[in-house]
Amino acid sequence: MSNNKRPETMERITTRELADAFIAEQIDALRKQIGDKKVLLALSGGVDSSVVAALLIKAIGKQLVCVHVNHGLLRKGEPEQVVEVFRNQMDANLVYVDAIDRFLDKLEGVADPEQKRKIIGAEFIRVFEEEARKLDDVDFLAQGTIYPDILESGPVKAHHNVGGLPEDLKFELVEPIKFLFKDEVRVVGQALGLPDGMVFRQPFPGPGLGVRCLGAITRDRLEALRESDAILREEFAANGLEGKVWQYFTVVPDFKSTGVKNGLRSFDWPVIIRAVNTRDAMTATVENVPFELLQKITARITSEVPGVNRVLYDLTPKPTGTIEWE
Ligand code: XMP
């Protein structure tokens, strides 16, 4: 295994110029390492894997094969954005895998959060492995490892609780951003021409909406979750909170309450809004979202999202509540 300590002489990448220099250096190093071989990358559309993809596309073009697995638990518009940015705009070699039914079938009736995580993680590896086996002569596996992952101080990726690829699928690792901190990855992402919406994306857990659709996931509640999350993101963006609040999302529990809609009694789900700020995700405080904005979001969600009749705002800091509900 190669050296995993950030060189002491490495300057912190804070400007466009420093990012350009880093990119030029990496392109050189990647071409030397990879030669005319092929590289495989699981491209989620998150900041880290997107920056690695963009770097590799610059360095080796179509020798990079990106695999985007849509497990049905992504936010509204995300799979479409990955295809648009990487296939249409960057002309990348992108394999899009629609694995929605596969994941949702496996998750059917499973209510335990850790069990859900295990199923999603294991199924992800299985789908990726199947795609890898379809390709000939791939020697390298690229990963969006960043420095906090190596230092193991970031709880976000430390959550992953599944093993890696099987032994017979042996790849040499390509980790071009492994010495970068998150803010540096974003500066590099901007210099690479990735859209701001991708570069400044809030953290999104690997199991995605799967841990926000509480208990056993059903397709209708998942849809209510995806739609309410999209409304929340739209309203936060329109009101200057995007990029200011560290993480914000909706949660749909697996119980219903009574209400009235159009003069008739309803029995529908509530939607919970969570909006928090943190430095390292170990502790978190709740964003003081203006009450009028919360009222507007409530009105939109209850009128636009089928099956929802109430909206709640989670006021709990971490501790005692974790950021996610599961
Ligand atoms: P909690 O809920 O533990 O979350 O306060 C801290 C941060 O970690 C993210 N998170 C996850 N990320 N896989 C991930 O990749 C997971 O299973 C997972 N669970 C929580 C969470 O979104 C927050 O940013």
Short mmCIF file of C-alpha atoms and ligand atoms in Angstrom, two decimals:
data_model
loop_
_atom_site.label_atom_id
_atom_site.label_comp_id
_atom_site.label_asym_id
_atom_site.label_seq_id
_atom_site.Cartn_x
_atom_site.Cartn_y
_atom_site.Cartn_z
CA MET A 1 0.00 0.00 0.00
CA SER A 2 1.32 3.40 -0.88
CA ASN A 3 2.02 6.24 1.47
CA ASN A 4 -1.05 7.59 3.21
CA LYS A 5 0.34 10.69 4.85
CA ARG A 6 -0.25 14.07 3.30
CA PRO A 7 3.15 15.54 2.37
CA GLU A 8 4.06 18.30 4.80
CA THR A 9 5.13 20.53 1.93
CA MET A 10 1.71 20.30 0.26
CA GLU A 11 0.10 23.71 0.19
CA ARG A 12 -3.57 24.04 1.14
CA ILE A 13 -5.59 24.42 -2.09
CA THR A 14 -7.59 27.59 -1.59
CA THR A 15 -7.47 29.36 -4.96
CA ARG A 16 -8.22 28.69 -8.59
CA GLU A 17 -4.49 28.90 -9.42
CA LEU A 18 -3.53 26.31 -6.82
CA ALA A 19 -6.37 24.07 -8.03
CA ASP A 20 -5.19 24.38 -11.64
CA ALA A 21 -1.66 23.44 -10.59
CA PHE A 22 -2.97 20.44 -8.65
CA ILE A 23 -5.05 19.33 -11.63
CA ALA A 24 -2.10 19.59 -14.04
CA GLU A 25 0.11 17.63 -11.65
CA GLN A 26 -2.53 14.92 -11.17
CA ILE A 27 -3.22 14.56 -14.88
CA ASP A 28 0.47 13.91 -15.38
CA ALA A 29 0.67 11.41 -12.53
CA LEU A 30 -2.53 9.63 -13.60
CA ARG A 31 -1.31 9.22 -17.19
CA LYS A 32 1.97 7.80 -15.90
CA GLN A 33 0.23 5.40 -13.51
CA ILE A 34 -2.47 4.21 -15.92
CA GLY A 35 -0.80 4.21 -19.33
CA ASP A 36 -3.23 2.81 -21.89
CA LYS A 37 -5.14 0.66 -19.39
CA LYS A 38 -8.77 1.00 -18.30
CA VAL A 39 -10.07 2.39 -15.01
CA LEU A 40 -13.38 1.66 -13.32
CA LEU A 41 -15.17 4.13 -11.05
CA ALA A 42 -18.41 3.93 -9.07
CA LEU A 43 -19.86 7.37 -9.74
CA SER A 44 -22.56 8.31 -7.24
CA GLY A 45 -22.78 11.96 -8.22
CA GLY A 46 -21.47 13.06 -4.81
CA VAL A 47 -18.69 15.64 -4.68
CA ASP A 48 -15.79 13.23 -4.23
CA SER A 49 -16.59 10.68 -6.91
CA SER A 50 -17.59 13.47 -9.32
CA VAL A 51 -14.26 15.27 -8.89
CA VAL A 52 -12.35 12.01 -9.38
CA ALA A 53 -14.38 11.31 -12.52
CA ALA A 54 -13.76 14.78 -13.95
CA LEU A 55 -10.03 14.51 -13.23
CA LEU A 56 -9.79 11.11 -14.89
CA ILE A 57 -11.83 12.21 -17.90
CA LYS A 58 -9.30 15.02 -18.40
CA ALA A 59 -6.38 12.63 -17.96
CA ILE A 60 -7.47 9.50 -19.83
CA GLY A 61 -10.84 10.24 -21.49
CA LYS A 62 -12.67 7.10 -22.55
CA GLN A 63 -10.25 4.76 -20.78
CA LEU A 64 -12.33 5.62 -17.73
CA VAL A 65 -15.53 3.63 -17.29
CA CYS A 66 -17.95 5.25 -14.84
CA VAL A 67 -20.70 3.11 -13.36
CA HIS A 68 -23.68 4.95 -11.90
CA VAL A 69 -25.94 2.66 -9.90
CA ASN A 70 -29.44 4.04 -9.42
CA HIS A 71 -30.64 2.13 -6.35
CA GLY A 72 -33.92 4.03 -6.21
CA LEU A 73 -32.87 5.84 -3.04
CA LEU A 74 -31.37 8.92 -4.67
CA ARG A 75 -32.85 12.39 -4.43
CA LYS A 76 -35.09 13.81 -7.11
CA GLY A 77 -33.10 14.75 -10.22
CA GLU A 78 -29.80 13.20 -9.15
CA PRO A 79 -29.48 10.28 -11.60
CA GLU A 80 -30.54 12.61 -14.42
CA GLN A 81 -27.86 15.13 -13.43
CA VAL A 82 -25.13 12.47 -13.44
CA VAL A 83 -26.11 11.40 -16.96
CA GLU A 84 -26.41 15.01 -18.15
CA VAL A 85 -23.08 16.21 -16.73
CA PHE A 86 -20.90 13.19 -17.39
CA ARG A 87 -22.36 11.56 -20.48
CA ASN A 88 -23.80 14.54 -22.33
CA GLN A 89 -21.49 17.39 -21.31
CA MET A 90 -18.20 15.63 -20.57
CA ASP A 91 -18.64 12.84 -23.10
CA ALA A 92 -17.64 10.22 -20.53
CA ASN A 93 -17.92 6.50 -20.86
CA LEU A 94 -20.86 6.10 -18.46
CA VAL A 95 -22.72 2.91 -17.65
CA TYR A 96 -26.08 3.77 -16.08
CA VAL A 97 -27.56 0.88 -14.14
CA ASP A 98 -31.25 1.01 -13.28
CA ALA A 99 -31.28 -1.23 -10.20
CA ILE A 100 -34.33 0.35 -8.56
CA ASP A 101 -36.56 -2.74 -8.47
CA ARG A 102 -33.71 -4.93 -7.36
CA PHE A 103 -32.97 -2.81 -4.30
CA LEU A 104 -36.58 -2.13 -3.37
CA ASP A 105 -37.50 -5.81 -3.69
CA LYS A 106 -34.60 -6.78 -1.39
CA LEU A 107 -35.65 -4.14 1.13
CA GLU A 108 -39.31 -5.10 1.18
CA GLY A 109 -40.57 -5.66 4.72
CA VAL A 110 -37.17 -4.88 6.31
CA ALA A 111 -37.66 -2.39 9.14
CA ASP A 112 -34.39 -2.58 11.10
CA PRO A 113 -32.11 0.38 10.18
CA GLU A 114 -28.81 -1.52 10.35
CA GLN A 115 -30.30 -4.40 8.37
CA LYS A 116 -31.45 -1.90 5.74
CA ARG A 117 -27.94 -0.40 5.57
CA LYS A 118 -26.38 -3.85 5.21
CA ILE A 119 -28.75 -4.84 2.41
CA ILE A 120 -28.18 -1.58 0.50
CA GLY A 121 -24.39 -1.80 0.90
CA ALA A 122 -24.15 -5.47 -0.04
CA GLU A 123 -26.48 -5.10 -3.01
CA PHE A 124 -24.48 -2.12 -4.21
CA ILE A 125 -21.27 -4.18 -4.20
CA ARG A 126 -23.10 -7.00 -6.02
CA VAL A 127 -24.41 -4.73 -8.79
CA PHE A 128 -21.04 -3.03 -9.19
CA GLU A 129 -19.27 -6.39 -9.29
CA GLU A 130 -21.63 -7.63 -12.01
CA GLU A 131 -20.87 -4.56 -14.10
CA ALA A 132 -17.13 -4.96 -13.50
CA ARG A 133 -17.28 -8.56 -14.72
CA LYS A 134 -18.93 -7.47 -17.96
CA LEU A 135 -15.89 -5.37 -18.83
CA ASP A 136 -12.66 -6.81 -20.17
CA ASP A 137 -9.17 -5.80 -19.22
CA VAL A 138 -9.89 -3.29 -16.48
CA ASP A 139 -6.79 -3.00 -14.29
CA PHE A 140 -7.57 -0.05 -12.07
CA LEU A 141 -10.29 0.94 -9.64
CA ALA A 142 -10.63 4.66 -8.94
CA GLN A 143 -11.99 5.83 -5.60
CA GLY A 144 -13.05 9.17 -4.19
CA THR A 145 -11.14 8.66 -0.96
CA ILE A 146 -10.35 11.99 0.71
CA TYR A 147 -7.97 12.78 3.58
CA PRO A 148 -10.56 12.70 6.39
CA ASP A 149 -11.45 9.14 5.28
CA ILE A 150 -7.81 8.16 5.78
CA LEU A 151 -7.58 9.94 9.10
CA GLU A 152 -10.83 8.19 10.05
CA SER A 153 -12.05 11.32 11.74
CA GLY A 154 -14.96 11.74 9.37
CA PRO A 155 -17.94 9.75 10.57
CA VAL A 156 -19.65 9.96 7.20
CA LYS A 157 -17.83 7.22 5.31
CA ALA A 158 -16.89 5.36 8.47
CA HIS A 159 -20.56 4.37 8.50
CA HIS A 160 -20.08 2.02 5.56
CA ASN A 161 -20.40 -1.42 6.98
CA VAL A 162 -19.92 -3.71 4.02
CA GLY A 163 -16.87 -5.41 2.64
CA GLY A 164 -15.25 -4.64 -0.67
CA LEU A 165 -15.12 -6.45 -3.98
CA PRO A 166 -14.37 -10.20 -4.13
CA GLU A 167 -10.77 -11.41 -4.11
CA ASP A 168 -10.72 -12.49 -7.75
CA LEU A 169 -11.57 -8.97 -8.87
CA LYS A 170 -8.15 -7.54 -8.19
CA PHE A 171 -7.59 -3.94 -9.15
CA GLU A 172 -4.86 -1.48 -8.50
CA LEU A 173 -6.29 1.55 -6.69
CA VAL A 174 -6.32 5.05 -8.16
CA GLU A 175 -7.00 7.68 -5.49
CA PRO A 176 -6.11 11.10 -6.88
CA ILE A 177 -7.75 13.19 -4.14
CA LYS A 178 -6.74 11.16 -1.11
CA PHE A 179 -4.70 14.00 0.40
CA LEU A 180 -7.39 16.64 -0.02
CA PHE A 181 -9.75 18.02 2.57
CA LYS A 182 -13.36 18.59 1.59
CA ASP A 183 -13.00 22.34 0.99
CA GLU A 184 -10.05 21.63 -1.31
CA VAL A 185 -12.04 19.02 -3.22
CA ARG A 186 -14.70 21.68 -3.85
CA VAL A 187 -12.14 24.22 -5.13
CA VAL A 188 -10.72 21.57 -7.47
CA GLY A 189 -14.25 20.59 -8.57
CA GLN A 190 -15.01 24.18 -9.53
CA ALA A 191 -11.74 24.48 -11.44
CA LEU A 192 -12.67 21.29 -13.31
CA GLY A 193 -15.89 22.95 -14.46
CA LEU A 194 -18.37 20.86 -12.47
CA PRO A 195 -21.71 22.60 -11.81
CA ASP A 196 -22.03 24.38 -8.46
CA GLY A 197 -25.00 22.20 -7.55
CA MET A 198 -22.67 19.22 -7.62
CA VAL A 199 -19.60 20.86 -6.09
CA PHE A 200 -21.44 22.37 -3.13
CA ARG A 201 -23.78 19.49 -2.59
CA GLN A 202 -24.63 18.76 1.02
CA PRO A 203 -23.49 15.42 2.43
CA PHE A 204 -25.77 12.55 1.48
CA PRO A 205 -25.51 9.17 3.19
CA GLY A 206 -24.60 6.09 1.15
CA PRO A 207 -27.95 4.38 1.93
CA GLY A 208 -29.59 7.58 0.68
CA LEU A 209 -33.29 8.07 1.19
CA GLY A 210 -33.40 4.49 2.53
CA VAL A 211 -32.66 5.71 6.07
CA ARG A 212 -35.11 8.61 5.81
CA CYS A 213 -38.08 6.50 4.77
CA LEU A 214 -38.43 5.11 8.28
CA GLY A 215 -39.07 1.44 8.97
CA ALA A 216 -39.94 -0.88 6.11
CA ILE A 217 -39.66 1.13 2.88
CA THR A 218 -42.71 1.35 0.67
CA ARG A 219 -42.74 2.88 -2.78
CA ASP A 220 -45.48 5.39 -2.00
CA ARG A 221 -43.79 6.69 1.15
CA LEU A 222 -40.49 6.82 -0.72
CA GLU A 223 -42.15 8.97 -3.35
CA ALA A 224 -43.58 11.28 -0.65
CA LEU A 225 -40.07 11.54 0.79
CA ARG A 226 -38.46 12.33 -2.57
CA GLU A 227 -41.06 14.97 -3.44
CA SER A 228 -41.03 16.66 -0.02
CA ASP A 229 -37.21 16.71 -0.02
CA ALA A 230 -37.25 18.36 -3.45
CA ILE A 231 -39.65 21.06 -2.20
CA LEU A 232 -37.47 21.68 0.88
CA ARG A 233 -34.32 22.00 -1.26
CA GLU A 234 -36.08 24.28 -3.72
CA GLU A 235 -37.32 26.59 -0.96
CA PHE A 236 -33.95 26.63 0.84
CA ALA A 237 -32.25 27.56 -2.43
CA ALA A 238 -34.79 30.28 -3.19
CA ASN A 239 -34.34 31.76 0.28
CA GLY A 240 -30.55 31.84 0.51
CA LEU A 241 -30.15 28.83 2.80
CA GLU A 242 -28.48 26.50 0.29
CA GLY A 243 -24.77 26.43 1.04
CA LYS A 244 -25.43 28.09 4.41
CA VAL A 245 -27.06 25.16 6.19
CA TRP A 246 -24.81 22.10 6.43
CA GLN A 247 -27.42 19.40 5.94
CA TYR A 248 -31.18 19.56 5.45
CA PHE A 249 -33.69 16.98 4.39
CA THR A 250 -37.09 15.49 5.09
CA VAL A 251 -38.01 12.25 6.81
CA VAL A 252 -41.22 10.23 6.39
CA PRO A 253 -42.16 8.02 9.37
CA ASP A 254 -44.19 4.86 9.05
CA PHE A 255 -47.27 6.02 10.92
CA LYS A 256 -50.26 8.12 9.97
CA SER A 257 -52.35 10.76 11.69
CA THR A 258 -55.79 12.21 11.07
CA GLY A 259 -56.38 15.45 9.23
CA VAL A 260 -58.83 17.26 6.98
CA LYS A 261 -58.30 17.89 3.31
CA ASN A 262 -60.89 19.53 1.07
CA GLY A 263 -63.51 19.17 3.80
CA LEU A 264 -62.91 15.45 4.14
CA ARG A 265 -61.21 13.50 6.89
CA SER A 266 -57.78 12.28 5.89
CA PHE A 267 -55.50 9.66 7.40
CA ASP A 268 -52.03 10.36 6.03
CA TRP A 269 -48.29 10.52 6.83
CA PRO A 270 -46.46 13.39 8.44
CA VAL A 271 -43.26 14.79 6.95
CA ILE A 272 -40.46 15.81 9.33
CA ILE A 273 -38.00 18.57 8.39
CA ARG A 274 -34.42 18.34 9.65
CA ALA A 275 -31.94 21.19 9.10
CA VAL A 276 -28.66 21.16 11.02
CA ASN A 277 -25.24 22.76 11.19
CA THR A 278 -22.08 21.04 12.29
CA ARG A 279 -18.32 21.04 11.82
CA ASP A 280 -17.61 17.35 11.94
CA ALA A 281 -21.04 15.65 12.23
CA MET A 282 -20.19 14.47 15.76
CA THR A 283 -22.37 17.20 17.28
CA ALA A 284 -24.88 19.41 15.53
CA THR A 285 -27.11 22.40 16.17
CA VAL A 286 -30.49 23.10 14.60
CA GLU A 287 -30.76 25.87 11.99
CA ASN A 288 -33.03 28.71 13.03
CA VAL A 289 -35.20 28.59 9.89
CA PRO A 290 -37.53 31.63 9.67
CA PHE A 291 -41.03 30.70 10.78
CA GLU A 292 -42.63 32.18 7.64
CA LEU A 293 -40.45 29.97 5.47
CA LEU A 294 -41.41 26.90 7.52
CA GLN A 295 -45.06 27.84 7.03
CA LYS A 296 -44.57 28.20 3.28
CA ILE A 297 -42.80 24.84 3.03
CA THR A 298 -45.57 23.26 5.11
CA ALA A 299 -48.24 24.67 2.79
CA ARG A 300 -46.41 23.43 -0.30
CA ILE A 301 -45.70 19.95 1.03
CA THR A 302 -49.23 19.35 2.31
CA SER A 303 -50.81 20.57 -0.92
CA GLU A 304 -48.32 19.14 -3.45
CA VAL A 305 -47.29 15.81 -1.98
CA PRO A 306 -49.89 13.03 -2.12
CA GLY A 307 -50.43 11.10 1.11
CA VAL A 308 -49.11 13.81 3.44
CA ASN A 309 -51.26 15.90 5.82
CA ARG A 310 -48.81 17.27 8.40
CA VAL A 311 -45.32 18.80 8.59
CA LEU A 312 -43.15 18.78 11.73
CA TYR A 313 -39.87 20.58 12.41
CA ASP A 314 -37.23 18.66 14.35
CA LEU A 315 -35.79 20.97 17.05
CA THR A 316 -33.37 18.42 18.50
CA PRO A 317 -29.62 19.08 18.50
CA LYS A 318 -27.05 16.25 18.38
CA PRO A 319 -26.80 15.05 21.07
CA THR A 320 -29.45 13.89 21.90
CA GLY A 321 -30.73 13.22 18.40
CA THR A 322 -28.46 11.94 15.65
CA ILE A 323 -28.60 13.89 12.39
CA GLU A 324 -30.39 11.08 10.58
CA TRP A 325 -33.45 9.48 12.11
CA GLU A 326 -32.23 5.93 11.56
P1 XMP B 1 -25.70 10.77 12.31
O1 XMP B 1 -27.09 10.40 11.91
O2 XMP B 1 -24.91 9.60 12.81
O3 XMP B 1 -25.00 11.25 10.97
O4 XMP B 1 -25.66 11.94 13.25
C1 XMP B 1 -23.74 11.87 10.88
C2 XMP B 1 -23.45 12.08 9.40
O5 XMP B 1 -23.26 10.81 8.76
C3 XMP B 1 -24.21 10.62 7.72
N1 XMP B 1 -24.65 9.21 7.75
C4 XMP B 1 -24.22 8.28 6.88
N2 XMP B 1 -23.38 8.36 5.83
N3 XMP B 1 -23.72 6.05 5.41
C5 XMP B 1 -23.15 7.23 5.07
O6 XMP B 1 -22.41 7.28 4.09
C6 XMP B 1 -24.57 5.91 6.46
O7 XMP B 1 -25.07 4.82 6.72
C7 XMP B 1 -24.84 7.09 7.22
N4 XMP B 1 -25.60 7.32 8.31
C8 XMP B 1 -25.47 8.64 8.61
C9 XMP B 1 -25.33 11.58 8.02
O8 XMP B 1 -26.04 11.94 6.83
C10 XMP B 1 -24.59 12.75 8.63
O9 XMP B 1 -24.02 13.57 7.62
#
